Coordinates of C-alpha atoms in Angstrom, one line a residue:
Chain Z
M1237 CA 71.2 58.7 82.0
G1238 CA 70.5 57.1 85.4
M1239 CA 67.2 56.5 87.0
T1240 CA 65.6 58.0 90.1
M1241 CA 64.5 55.7 92.9
T1242 CA 60.9 55.8 91.6
Q1243 CA 61.9 55.1 88.1
K1244 CA 64.0 52.0 89.2
I1245 CA 61.0 50.5 91.1
L1246 CA 58.7 51.1 88.1
A1247 CA 61.2 49.6 85.6
A1248 CA 61.5 46.5 87.7
H1249 CA 57.7 46.1 87.9
A1250 CA 57.4 46.7 84.2
G1251 CA 60.0 44.1 83.3
L1252 CA 62.2 46.7 81.6
P1253 CA 65.9 47.3 82.1
E1254 CA 65.3 51.1 82.2
V1255 CA 62.5 53.6 81.9
K1256 CA 62.6 57.3 81.1
A1257 CA 60.4 60.2 82.3
G1258 CA 57.3 60.5 80.2
Q1259 CA 57.3 56.9 79.0
L1260 CA 54.0 55.0 79.3
I1261 CA 54.4 51.6 81.0
E1262 CA 52.3 48.8 82.4
A1263 CA 53.5 47.7 85.8
D1264 CA 52.7 44.7 88.0
L1265 CA 51.0 45.6 91.3
D1266 CA 52.0 44.4 94.7
L1267 CA 48.9 45.8 96.4
V1268 CA 45.5 47.3 95.3
L1269 CA 43.7 49.3 98.0
G1270 CA 40.2 50.7 98.4
N1271 CA 38.0 52.2 101.1
D1272 CA 34.3 52.4 101.8
I1273 CA 33.9 55.5 99.6
T1274 CA 35.8 54.4 96.5
S1275 CA 35.4 50.6 96.5
P1276 CA 31.7 50.5 95.9
V1277 CA 32.3 52.4 92.6
A1278 CA 35.1 50.0 91.7
I1279 CA 33.1 47.0 92.6
R1280 CA 30.2 48.2 90.4
E1281 CA 32.6 48.9 87.5
M1282 CA 34.1 45.4 87.9
E1283 CA 30.8 43.5 88.3
N1284 CA 28.7 45.4 85.7
K1285 CA 31.3 46.0 83.0
M1286 CA 34.3 43.7 83.2
T1287 CA 34.6 40.5 81.2
K1288 CA 37.0 39.2 83.9
Q1289 CA 35.0 38.7 87.1
T1290 CA 37.8 37.3 89.3
V1291 CA 40.4 39.1 91.4
F1292 CA 44.0 38.7 90.3
D1293 CA 45.2 37.7 93.8
K1294 CA 43.1 37.7 96.9
D1295 CA 46.1 38.3 99.1
K1296 CA 47.1 41.5 97.2
I1297 CA 44.0 43.5 97.6
A1298 CA 43.2 45.5 100.8
L1299 CA 39.7 46.8 101.5
V1300 CA 39.5 49.1 104.5
L1301 CA 36.3 50.5 105.8
D1302 CA 37.5 53.7 107.4
H1303 CA 35.8 56.9 106.0
F1304 CA 32.3 56.7 107.4
V1305 CA 32.4 53.8 109.9
P1306 CA 31.0 52.9 112.3
N1307 CA 28.4 53.9 109.8
K1308 CA 27.1 57.4 110.1
D1309 CA 23.8 56.8 108.2
I1310 CA 21.9 54.3 106.2
K1311 CA 23.5 55.2 102.9
S1312 CA 27.0 54.7 104.2
A1313 CA 25.9 51.4 105.7
Q1314 CA 24.7 50.3 102.3
Q1315 CA 28.1 51.2 100.8
C1316 CA 29.9 49.2 103.5
K1317 CA 27.6 46.3 102.9
C1318 CA 28.5 46.3 99.2
V1319 CA 32.2 46.2 100.1
R1320 CA 31.7 43.6 102.8
E1321 CA 29.8 41.2 100.5
F1322 CA 32.4 41.6 97.8
A1323 CA 35.2 40.9 100.2
C1324 CA 33.4 37.8 101.4
R1325 CA 32.6 36.6 97.9
H1326 CA 36.2 36.9 96.7
E1327 CA 37.7 35.8 100.0
I1328 CA 39.8 39.0 100.3
T1329 CA 42.5 38.3 102.9
N1330 CA 43.1 41.9 103.9
Y1331 CA 39.6 43.1 104.5
F1332 CA 39.3 45.3 107.6
D1333 CA 35.9 46.0 109.1
V1334 CA 34.9 47.7 112.3
G1335 CA 36.9 46.3 115.2
E1336 CA 40.0 45.5 113.0
M1337 CA 40.0 48.6 110.8
G1338 CA 42.1 51.7 111.2
I1339 CA 42.7 54.6 108.9
E1340 CA 44.0 52.9 105.8
H1341 CA 47.4 54.6 105.5
A1342 CA 48.2 54.1 109.1
L1343 CA 46.9 50.5 109.1
L1344 CA 48.6 49.0 106.1
P1345 CA 52.2 49.7 107.1
E1346 CA 51.3 48.6 110.7
K1347 CA 50.0 45.3 109.3
G1348 CA 53.2 44.9 107.3
L1349 CA 51.3 45.0 104.0
T1350 CA 53.4 47.7 102.4
V1351 CA 57.2 47.3 102.1
A1352 CA 60.2 48.9 100.3
G1353 CA 60.3 48.2 96.5
D1354 CA 56.5 47.6 96.2
V1355 CA 54.3 49.2 93.5
I1356 CA 51.0 50.0 95.2
I1357 CA 47.9 51.8 93.9
G1358 CA 45.0 52.9 96.1
A1359 CA 41.7 54.5 95.4
D1360 CA 42.5 57.1 97.9
S1361 CA 44.7 60.1 97.2
H1362 CA 46.9 59.7 100.3
T1363 CA 48.1 56.3 99.1
C1364 CA 51.4 58.1 98.5
T1365 CA 52.1 57.6 102.3
Y1366 CA 54.0 54.3 101.8
G1367 CA 56.8 56.1 100.1
A1368 CA 58.1 56.6 103.6
L1369 CA 59.1 52.9 103.5
G1370 CA 60.7 53.2 100.1
A1371 CA 57.7 51.9 98.1
F1372 CA 56.2 53.5 95.0
S1373 CA 52.6 54.2 95.9
T1374 CA 50.1 56.5 94.4
G1375 CA 46.5 57.4 94.5
V1376 CA 44.2 56.5 91.7
G1377 CA 40.4 56.4 91.1
S1378 CA 37.9 53.6 91.3
T1379 CA 38.1 52.5 87.7
D1380 CA 41.9 52.0 88.1
M1381 CA 41.2 50.1 91.3
A1382 CA 38.7 47.9 89.5
A1383 CA 41.1 47.2 86.7
G1384 CA 43.9 46.6 89.2
M1385 CA 41.9 44.1 91.2
A1386 CA 41.0 42.1 88.1
T1387 CA 44.4 42.3 86.2
G1388 CA 47.0 43.0 88.9
K1389 CA 48.4 45.7 86.5
A1390 CA 48.1 49.4 86.0
W1391 CA 49.3 51.9 83.4
F1392 CA 51.6 54.7 84.5
K1393 CA 53.4 57.6 82.9
V1394 CA 56.9 57.4 84.3
P1395 CA 57.3 60.6 86.4
S1396 CA 60.2 63.0 86.4
A1397 CA 61.3 64.1 89.8
I1398 CA 62.2 66.9 92.2
K1399 CA 64.9 66.1 94.7
F1400 CA 64.4 67.5 98.2
V1401 CA 67.6 67.6 100.2
L1402 CA 66.8 67.7 103.9
T1403 CA 69.7 68.9 105.9
G1404 CA 70.3 69.6 109.6
K1405 CA 68.5 68.7 112.8
P1406 CA 64.9 70.0 113.4
A1407 CA 64.5 72.2 116.4
E1408 CA 62.1 71.4 119.3
W1409 CA 58.4 71.2 118.3
I1410 CA 59.3 70.7 114.6
S1411 CA 57.8 67.6 113.2
G1412 CA 57.2 66.0 109.8
K1413 CA 54.1 68.1 109.4
D1414 CA 56.0 71.4 109.7
I1415 CA 58.5 70.1 107.1
I1416 CA 55.9 69.1 104.5
L1417 CA 53.8 72.2 105.1
H1418 CA 56.9 74.3 104.7
I1419 CA 57.7 72.5 101.4
I1420 CA 54.1 72.9 100.1
G1421 CA 54.2 76.6 101.0
K1422 CA 57.4 76.9 99.0
I1423 CA 56.4 75.1 95.8
G1424 CA 52.6 75.4 95.8
V1425 CA 49.8 73.0 95.6
D1426 CA 50.8 72.1 92.0
G1427 CA 54.5 72.5 92.5
A1428 CA 55.2 68.8 92.0
L1429 CA 52.3 68.1 89.6
Y1430 CA 52.7 64.7 87.9
K1431 CA 56.2 64.4 89.6
S1432 CA 58.0 62.3 92.2
M1433 CA 59.1 64.0 95.3
E1434 CA 62.3 62.2 96.3
F1435 CA 63.6 63.1 99.8
V1436 CA 67.3 62.7 100.6
G1437 CA 69.9 64.2 102.9
D1438 CA 71.4 63.9 106.3
G1439 CA 68.4 65.5 108.0
I1440 CA 66.3 62.3 107.3
A1441 CA 68.3 60.5 110.1
Y1442 CA 66.6 62.8 112.6
L1443 CA 63.1 62.0 111.3
S1444 CA 61.1 59.2 113.0
M1445 CA 59.1 56.8 110.8
D1446 CA 55.9 58.7 111.9
D1447 CA 57.5 62.0 110.6
R1448 CA 58.3 60.3 107.3
F1449 CA 54.8 58.9 106.9
T1450 CA 53.4 62.4 107.4
I1451 CA 55.7 63.9 104.8
A1452 CA 55.1 61.2 102.2
N1453 CA 51.3 61.4 102.9
M1454 CA 51.1 65.0 101.9
A1455 CA 53.1 64.7 98.6
I1456 CA 49.7 64.8 96.9
E1457 CA 49.0 68.2 98.5
A1458 CA 51.8 69.5 96.3
G1459 CA 50.3 67.7 93.3
G1460 CA 53.0 65.0 93.4
K1461 CA 52.5 61.5 92.0
N1462 CA 54.4 60.0 94.9
G1463 CA 56.8 61.0 97.7
I1464 CA 59.6 58.6 98.5
F1465 CA 62.4 58.2 101.1
P1466 CA 65.5 56.1 100.9
V1467 CA 65.5 53.0 103.0
D1468 CA 67.8 53.5 106.0
E1469 CA 68.3 51.4 109.2
K1470 CA 65.2 53.0 110.8
A1471 CA 63.0 52.1 107.9
A1472 CA 64.4 48.6 107.6
A1473 CA 63.9 48.1 111.4
Y1474 CA 60.3 49.3 111.0
M1475 CA 59.6 46.8 108.2
K1476 CA 61.3 43.9 110.0
E1477 CA 59.2 44.6 113.1
H1478 CA 55.9 44.9 111.2
S1479 CA 56.2 42.6 108.2
K1480 CA 57.1 39.1 107.3
R1481 CA 57.6 40.1 103.7
E1482 CA 60.9 40.4 102.0
F1483 CA 61.6 43.9 100.9
T1484 CA 63.8 45.2 98.0
V1485 CA 65.8 48.3 98.4
Y1486 CA 66.2 50.6 95.4
E1487 CA 68.6 53.5 95.3
A1488 CA 68.6 56.4 92.8
D1489 CA 71.5 56.3 90.4
P1490 CA 74.2 58.9 91.1
D1491 CA 73.5 60.4 87.7
A1492 CA 69.7 60.3 87.9
E1493 CA 68.0 63.3 86.4
Y1494 CA 66.0 65.7 88.5
E1495 CA 64.0 68.6 87.2
Q1496 CA 64.8 70.6 90.3
V1497 CA 66.8 70.2 93.5
I1498 CA 65.5 72.0 96.6
T1499 CA 67.4 72.1 99.8
V1500 CA 65.6 72.5 103.1
D1501 CA 67.6 73.2 106.2
L1502 CA 65.5 71.6 108.9
S1503 CA 67.3 73.5 111.7
T1504 CA 65.8 76.8 110.5
L1505 CA 62.2 75.7 110.3
K1506 CA 59.5 77.1 112.6
P1507 CA 56.1 75.6 113.5
T1508 CA 54.1 76.1 110.4
V1509 CA 50.3 76.6 109.8
S1510 CA 48.4 76.4 106.5
F1511 CA 45.7 79.1 106.4
P1512 CA 42.4 78.6 104.5
H1513 CA 41.7 77.5 101.9
L1514 CA 44.8 75.9 100.4
P1515 CA 47.6 73.9 102.0
E1516 CA 50.1 76.3 100.2
N1517 CA 48.9 79.3 102.3
T1518 CA 51.5 78.7 104.9
R1519 CA 52.7 81.0 107.7
T1520 CA 55.2 80.4 110.4
I1521 CA 53.7 80.5 113.9
D1522 CA 55.2 83.9 114.6
E1523 CA 53.3 85.3 111.6
V1524 CA 49.9 83.8 112.5
G1525 CA 48.4 86.7 114.6
D1526 CA 45.4 86.3 116.9
I1527 CA 43.1 83.6 115.5
K1528 CA 40.5 82.4 117.8
I1529 CA 39.3 78.8 117.3
D1530 CA 36.2 76.7 117.9
Q1531 CA 37.5 73.2 117.3
V1532 CA 40.7 71.1 117.3
V1533 CA 41.1 67.8 115.5
I1534 CA 44.1 65.6 116.2
G1535 CA 44.1 62.5 114.0
S1536 CA 43.8 61.4 110.3
C1537 CA 46.1 59.4 108.0
T1538 CA 48.5 62.4 108.2
N1539 CA 48.8 62.7 112.0
G1540 CA 46.9 60.1 114.0
R1541 CA 49.9 57.9 114.8
M1542 CA 51.5 57.0 118.2
E1543 CA 54.0 59.8 118.2
D1544 CA 51.4 62.4 117.3
L1545 CA 49.3 61.3 120.2
R1546 CA 52.3 61.3 122.6
I1547 CA 53.2 64.9 121.6
A1548 CA 49.6 66.1 122.0
A1549 CA 49.2 64.3 125.4
G1550 CA 52.6 65.8 126.5
L1551 CA 51.1 69.2 126.1
L1552 CA 47.6 68.5 127.4
K1553 CA 48.8 66.7 130.5
G1554 CA 47.7 68.5 133.6
R1555 CA 46.0 71.2 131.5
K1556 CA 42.4 71.8 130.3
V1557 CA 41.3 72.7 126.8
A1558 CA 40.0 76.2 126.6
K1559 CA 36.3 76.6 127.2
G1560 CA 34.3 76.4 124.0
V1561 CA 37.1 74.6 122.0
R1562 CA 35.8 71.1 121.0
T1563 CA 38.9 69.0 121.0
I1564 CA 38.6 65.7 119.1
V1565 CA 41.4 63.1 119.3
I1566 CA 41.3 60.2 116.8
P1567 CA 43.8 57.4 117.1
A1568 CA 44.4 56.1 113.6
T1569 CA 44.2 52.4 114.3
Q1570 CA 43.0 50.0 117.0
K1571 CA 46.6 49.2 117.9
I1572 CA 47.4 52.8 118.4
Y1573 CA 44.2 53.3 120.4
L1574 CA 45.1 50.4 122.7
Q1575 CA 48.7 51.7 123.2
A1576 CA 47.4 55.1 123.9
I1577 CA 45.2 53.6 126.7
E1578 CA 48.1 51.6 128.0
E1579 CA 50.4 54.6 128.1
G1580 CA 47.8 56.7 129.9
L1581 CA 47.3 59.1 127.0
V1582 CA 43.6 58.5 126.7
Q1583 CA 43.2 59.4 130.4
I1584 CA 45.2 62.6 129.8
F1585 CA 43.0 63.6 126.8
V1586 CA 39.7 62.9 128.7
E1587 CA 40.9 64.7 131.8
A1588 CA 41.9 67.7 129.7
G1589 CA 38.4 67.9 128.3
A1590 CA 39.0 66.3 124.9
V1591 CA 37.0 63.5 123.4
V1592 CA 38.6 60.3 122.0
S1593 CA 37.1 58.6 119.0
T1594 CA 37.3 55.2 117.4
P1595 CA 39.5 55.3 114.3
T1596 CA 37.8 57.0 111.4
C1597 CA 38.6 59.5 108.7
G1598 CA 35.4 61.2 109.9
P1599 CA 35.9 65.0 110.2
C1600 CA 38.9 65.3 107.9
L1601 CA 36.7 65.1 104.9
G1602 CA 33.6 66.6 106.5
G1603 CA 32.0 63.2 106.9
Y1604 CA 31.0 63.2 110.6
M1605 CA 32.5 63.4 114.1
G1606 CA 33.2 67.1 114.1
I1607 CA 31.4 69.0 111.3
L1608 CA 31.9 72.8 111.4
A1609 CA 29.1 75.3 111.5
E1610 CA 28.9 78.6 109.6
G1611 CA 32.1 80.7 110.2
E1612 CA 33.7 78.3 112.7
R1613 CA 37.4 77.8 112.8
C1614 CA 39.3 74.6 113.4
V1615 CA 43.0 73.8 113.9
S1616 CA 43.4 70.4 112.4
T1617 CA 46.3 67.9 112.0
T1618 CA 44.6 66.7 108.8
N1619 CA 45.8 67.4 105.3
R1620 CA 43.3 69.6 103.4
N1621 CA 41.8 73.0 104.2
F1622 CA 39.7 73.4 101.0
V1623 CA 36.4 75.4 101.0
G1624 CA 33.8 73.3 102.9
R1625 CA 36.1 70.4 103.5
M1626 CA 35.1 70.0 107.1
G1627 CA 31.6 71.4 107.0
H1628 CA 29.9 74.8 106.1
V1629 CA 31.4 76.6 103.1
T1630 CA 32.3 79.6 105.3
S1631 CA 34.0 77.5 108.0
E1632 CA 37.8 77.6 108.1
I1633 CA 40.5 74.9 108.6
Y1634 CA 44.0 75.7 109.7
L1635 CA 46.4 72.8 109.1
A1636 CA 49.1 72.3 111.7
S1637 CA 51.2 69.8 113.6
P1638 CA 49.8 67.8 116.7
A1639 CA 52.0 70.1 118.9
V1640 CA 50.4 73.3 117.5
A1641 CA 47.0 71.7 117.6
A1642 CA 47.3 70.7 121.2
A1643 CA 48.7 74.0 122.3
S1644 CA 45.9 75.8 120.4
A1645 CA 43.3 73.6 122.2
V1646 CA 44.6 74.9 125.5
T1647 CA 44.8 78.6 124.6
G1648 CA 41.7 78.8 122.4
R1649 CA 43.7 80.5 119.6
I1650 CA 46.4 79.3 117.2
S1651 CA 49.4 79.0 119.4
C1652 CA 53.0 77.9 119.5
P1653 CA 53.6 75.0 121.9
C1654 CA 56.4 77.1 123.3
E1655 CA 53.8 79.5 124.8
L1656 CA 52.6 76.9 127.3
Chain K
M1363 CA 33.7 63.4 67.9
K1364 CA 32.6 66.9 68.6
A1365 CA 31.2 68.8 71.6
K1366 CA 29.3 72.1 71.6
G1367 CA 27.9 74.1 74.5
T1368 CA 28.0 77.1 76.8
V1369 CA 31.0 77.7 79.0
F1370 CA 31.1 77.6 82.8
K1371 CA 34.3 79.3 83.9
Y1372 CA 36.3 78.6 87.1
G1373 CA 39.7 79.7 88.4
D1374 CA 42.8 77.8 89.8
N1375 CA 42.8 74.8 92.0
V1376 CA 39.2 73.7 91.7
D1377 CA 39.4 70.7 94.1
T1378 CA 37.3 67.6 94.1
D1379 CA 35.7 68.6 97.5
V1380 CA 34.0 71.5 95.8
I1381 CA 33.2 69.5 92.7
I1382 CA 31.3 67.0 94.8
P1383 CA 31.4 67.5 98.6
A1384 CA 32.1 64.5 100.8
R1385 CA 28.8 64.8 102.5
Y1386 CA 27.3 63.3 99.4
L1387 CA 29.8 60.5 99.1
N1388 CA 27.5 58.1 100.9
V1389 CA 26.0 57.4 97.5
S1390 CA 27.6 56.6 94.1
E1391 CA 24.7 56.9 91.7
P1392 CA 25.8 59.3 88.9
S1393 CA 22.5 61.2 88.7
E1394 CA 22.4 61.8 92.5
L1395 CA 26.0 63.0 92.5
A1396 CA 25.2 65.3 89.5
S1397 CA 22.5 67.0 91.5
H1398 CA 25.1 68.4 93.9
C1399 CA 27.9 69.0 91.3
M1400 CA 30.0 72.2 92.0
E1401 CA 27.5 73.4 94.7
D1402 CA 30.2 74.6 97.1
I1403 CA 31.7 77.1 94.7
D1404 CA 28.7 77.7 92.3
T1405 CA 25.2 77.2 93.5
E1406 CA 23.9 78.2 90.1
F1407 CA 25.7 75.4 88.2
V1408 CA 23.2 72.6 88.7
K1409 CA 20.3 75.0 87.9
K1410 CA 21.8 76.3 84.7
V1411 CA 23.9 73.4 83.2
K1412 CA 22.5 72.0 79.9
K1413 CA 23.6 68.9 78.0
G1414 CA 26.7 69.6 76.0
D1415 CA 28.0 72.5 78.2
I1416 CA 31.7 72.9 78.7
I1417 CA 33.7 73.7 81.9
I1418 CA 36.8 75.8 81.5
A1419 CA 39.2 76.4 84.3
D1420 CA 42.7 77.6 85.1
K1421 CA 45.5 75.5 86.6
N1422 CA 45.3 72.3 88.7
F1423 CA 41.7 71.4 88.0
G1424 CA 40.5 68.5 90.1
C1425 CA 43.1 68.6 92.8
G1426 CA 42.7 66.9 96.2
S1427 CA 40.8 63.7 96.8
S1428 CA 40.9 60.8 94.4
R1429 CA 37.2 60.5 94.4
E1430 CA 36.0 59.3 90.9
H1431 CA 32.7 60.7 92.0
A1432 CA 34.0 64.1 90.8
P1433 CA 34.4 63.4 87.1
I1434 CA 31.3 61.1 87.3
A1435 CA 29.2 64.0 88.7
I1436 CA 30.5 66.3 86.0
K1437 CA 29.8 63.8 83.2
A1438 CA 26.4 63.0 84.6
S1439 CA 25.4 66.6 84.8
G1440 CA 25.7 66.7 81.0
V1441 CA 29.0 68.4 80.6
S1442 CA 30.6 67.3 77.3
C1443 CA 34.2 68.5 78.0
V1444 CA 36.5 70.0 80.6
I1445 CA 39.2 72.3 79.4
A1446 CA 41.9 73.6 81.8
E1447 CA 45.4 75.1 81.8
T1448 CA 46.4 71.9 83.8
F1449 CA 44.7 69.1 85.6
A1450 CA 45.6 67.4 88.9
R1451 CA 46.9 64.0 88.0
I1452 CA 44.4 61.7 89.6
F1453 CA 41.5 63.7 88.1
Y1454 CA 43.2 63.5 84.7
R1455 CA 43.5 59.7 85.0
N1456 CA 39.9 59.3 86.3
A1457 CA 38.5 61.4 83.5
I1458 CA 40.2 59.3 80.8
N1459 CA 39.3 56.1 82.6
I1460 CA 35.5 57.0 82.7
G1461 CA 35.4 58.6 79.3
L1462 CA 34.9 62.2 80.3
P1463 CA 36.7 64.2 77.5
I1464 CA 39.4 66.6 78.9
I1465 CA 41.8 68.9 77.2
E1466 CA 44.8 70.8 78.5
C1467 CA 45.0 74.2 76.8
P1468 CA 46.4 77.2 78.6
E1469 CA 45.5 79.5 75.7
A1470 CA 41.8 78.4 75.7
S1471 CA 41.7 78.7 79.4
A1472 CA 42.8 82.4 79.1
G1473 CA 40.9 83.3 76.0
I1474 CA 37.4 81.9 76.7
G1475 CA 35.0 83.5 79.2
A1476 CA 31.9 82.4 81.1
G1477 CA 28.8 82.2 78.8
D1478 CA 30.8 81.9 75.6
E1479 CA 29.6 79.4 73.0
V1480 CA 32.4 76.9 72.4
E1481 CA 32.8 74.0 70.0
V1482 CA 35.5 71.3 70.4
D1483 CA 36.7 68.9 67.8
F1484 CA 38.3 66.0 69.7
D1485 CA 39.9 64.4 66.6
S1486 CA 41.9 67.5 65.7
G1487 CA 42.1 68.9 69.3
M1488 CA 40.7 72.2 68.0
I1489 CA 38.7 74.5 70.3
Y1490 CA 36.5 77.2 68.6
N1491 CA 35.1 80.1 70.5
R1492 CA 32.0 80.9 68.4
T1493 CA 31.1 83.9 70.5
R1494 CA 34.4 85.7 70.0
G1495 CA 35.5 84.0 66.7
T1496 CA 38.8 82.8 68.1
Q1497 CA 40.3 79.3 68.0
F1498 CA 42.9 77.3 70.0
K1499 CA 44.7 74.0 69.6
G1500 CA 44.6 71.7 72.6
Q1501 CA 47.3 69.3 73.5
A1502 CA 47.0 65.9 71.8
F1503 CA 46.8 62.7 73.9
P1504 CA 49.5 60.1 73.7
E1505 CA 48.4 57.2 71.5
F1506 CA 47.8 54.8 74.4
M1507 CA 45.4 57.2 76.1
Q1508 CA 43.7 57.9 72.8
K1509 CA 43.0 54.1 72.6
I1510 CA 41.4 54.2 76.1
I1511 CA 39.3 57.2 75.1
T1512 CA 38.2 55.7 71.8
A1513 CA 37.2 52.4 73.6
G1514 CA 35.0 54.5 75.9
G1515 CA 37.1 54.1 79.1
L1516 CA 39.6 51.8 80.7
I1517 CA 37.2 48.9 81.5
N1518 CA 36.1 48.7 77.8
Y1519 CA 39.7 48.9 76.7
I1520 CA 40.7 46.0 79.0
N1521 CA 37.7 44.0 77.9
S1522 CA 38.7 44.5 74.2
Q1523 CA 42.3 43.3 75.0
N1524 CA 41.2 39.9 76.2

């Protein structure tokens, strides 16, 4: 029996000719990632409990302070201080503090630290983002991160896979976000539990790299272990532009085994919104009804990239956000921020009545920079709409694309960009 | 190893944001995390939980964020075991890695109610509902995971390998 793309990458990193779904393996890691929330726990585990006190490779660890920075309070400042001192002590090459940092999953591909064929673990659930480049990457906890930093290895149960065949050309206003929300709506928040989500099909050619990052990013929202795309010319060009590293292209065997094959005709998709309080509660824009909103967030590791900002700015140009709708735009990295300034997007946002923030995960997880009060509603380009995720337990998050979010900011209710 | 306690019962898709909301993630001390455990879905949990108590849930327990603070908060609150129909994979890993006993058992999840007195025998995987006089067999861990659990978590396991 042949192997899936994910299984091939794992076999190569475990030094095995082949692996099978369900097999437990130990794999070599190309990168171990942590942030300001998860790293302090990992550092404490490593320093207080581990016999081995050195890192396996100072160039293969990435520490990104992105969740609560610039620090929102004294306690977060203490957490960042802990990571900063660890990074300094171990001379961690890829340590990103305020001024250099960005939201980790936008930053690492941009810095060329993640390429096709890699095995990457990160103490952040959205580590699955790098599957857009043809890497195996998956979220883990702080203890796995600690063990990974010390040993350069991690244990995995080889996943089985679901194949998603994406066909056709998406219509206007349909982005990666609509595609992944549609898929999660179809299979549910545990529809891919423990499994790989392998995306194939002629429709992929129509998807930008930013679309693919968004899709792979939300594999975890379907319970997936990873999401992965084949490496085509567009992906290869992206990696050549951003990275000096050699990359390895793995392809699924023609006889690879899939638990399920799901075909998605991209040409039939409509803008899609996830209603509270689960990403699987999807409705197409024509089924939404009249939902008045108090806040819009455009940003996050899911949708804070250049293309996302361009789409939002295109809709906000020459318009004003509705009175009473706080509109918060968060470029995901410093590079994206600068480019948004150079392209005049920041001016468009500010003139429309939006605020533009330094890169941060901030409101996505209810940290700061846009916390919701009792009963308030937010249209957000982020990835989770769980109870209390962005603030008060009675507040509501509606997940949507940057286009729907920007259009909704203008009208003050959840809206299709085609309405403007 | 055995556990015995009163059951707290929850439904599907209990996410790590409700297990420990991100507004408390500016700290990582287990006792402080435990003082806010489950508060966004059950304000009574922290007041009522006693050492040894057991959480039982339906499918996909621990979905969402990778925060290890979630199993840490549950463990530090005194909970001896979490039983669910299924677990989200990162929570599953984290629980094993930090030594919080978890068992997948759809039958137990369906057949045990809030407030029931339950006893768990980890060696045999048997779950006994002492209130209703019923019993269930949980899924056994693969040998490798059993070694991590026996060692008291991943770090101890790695230390013992070197």
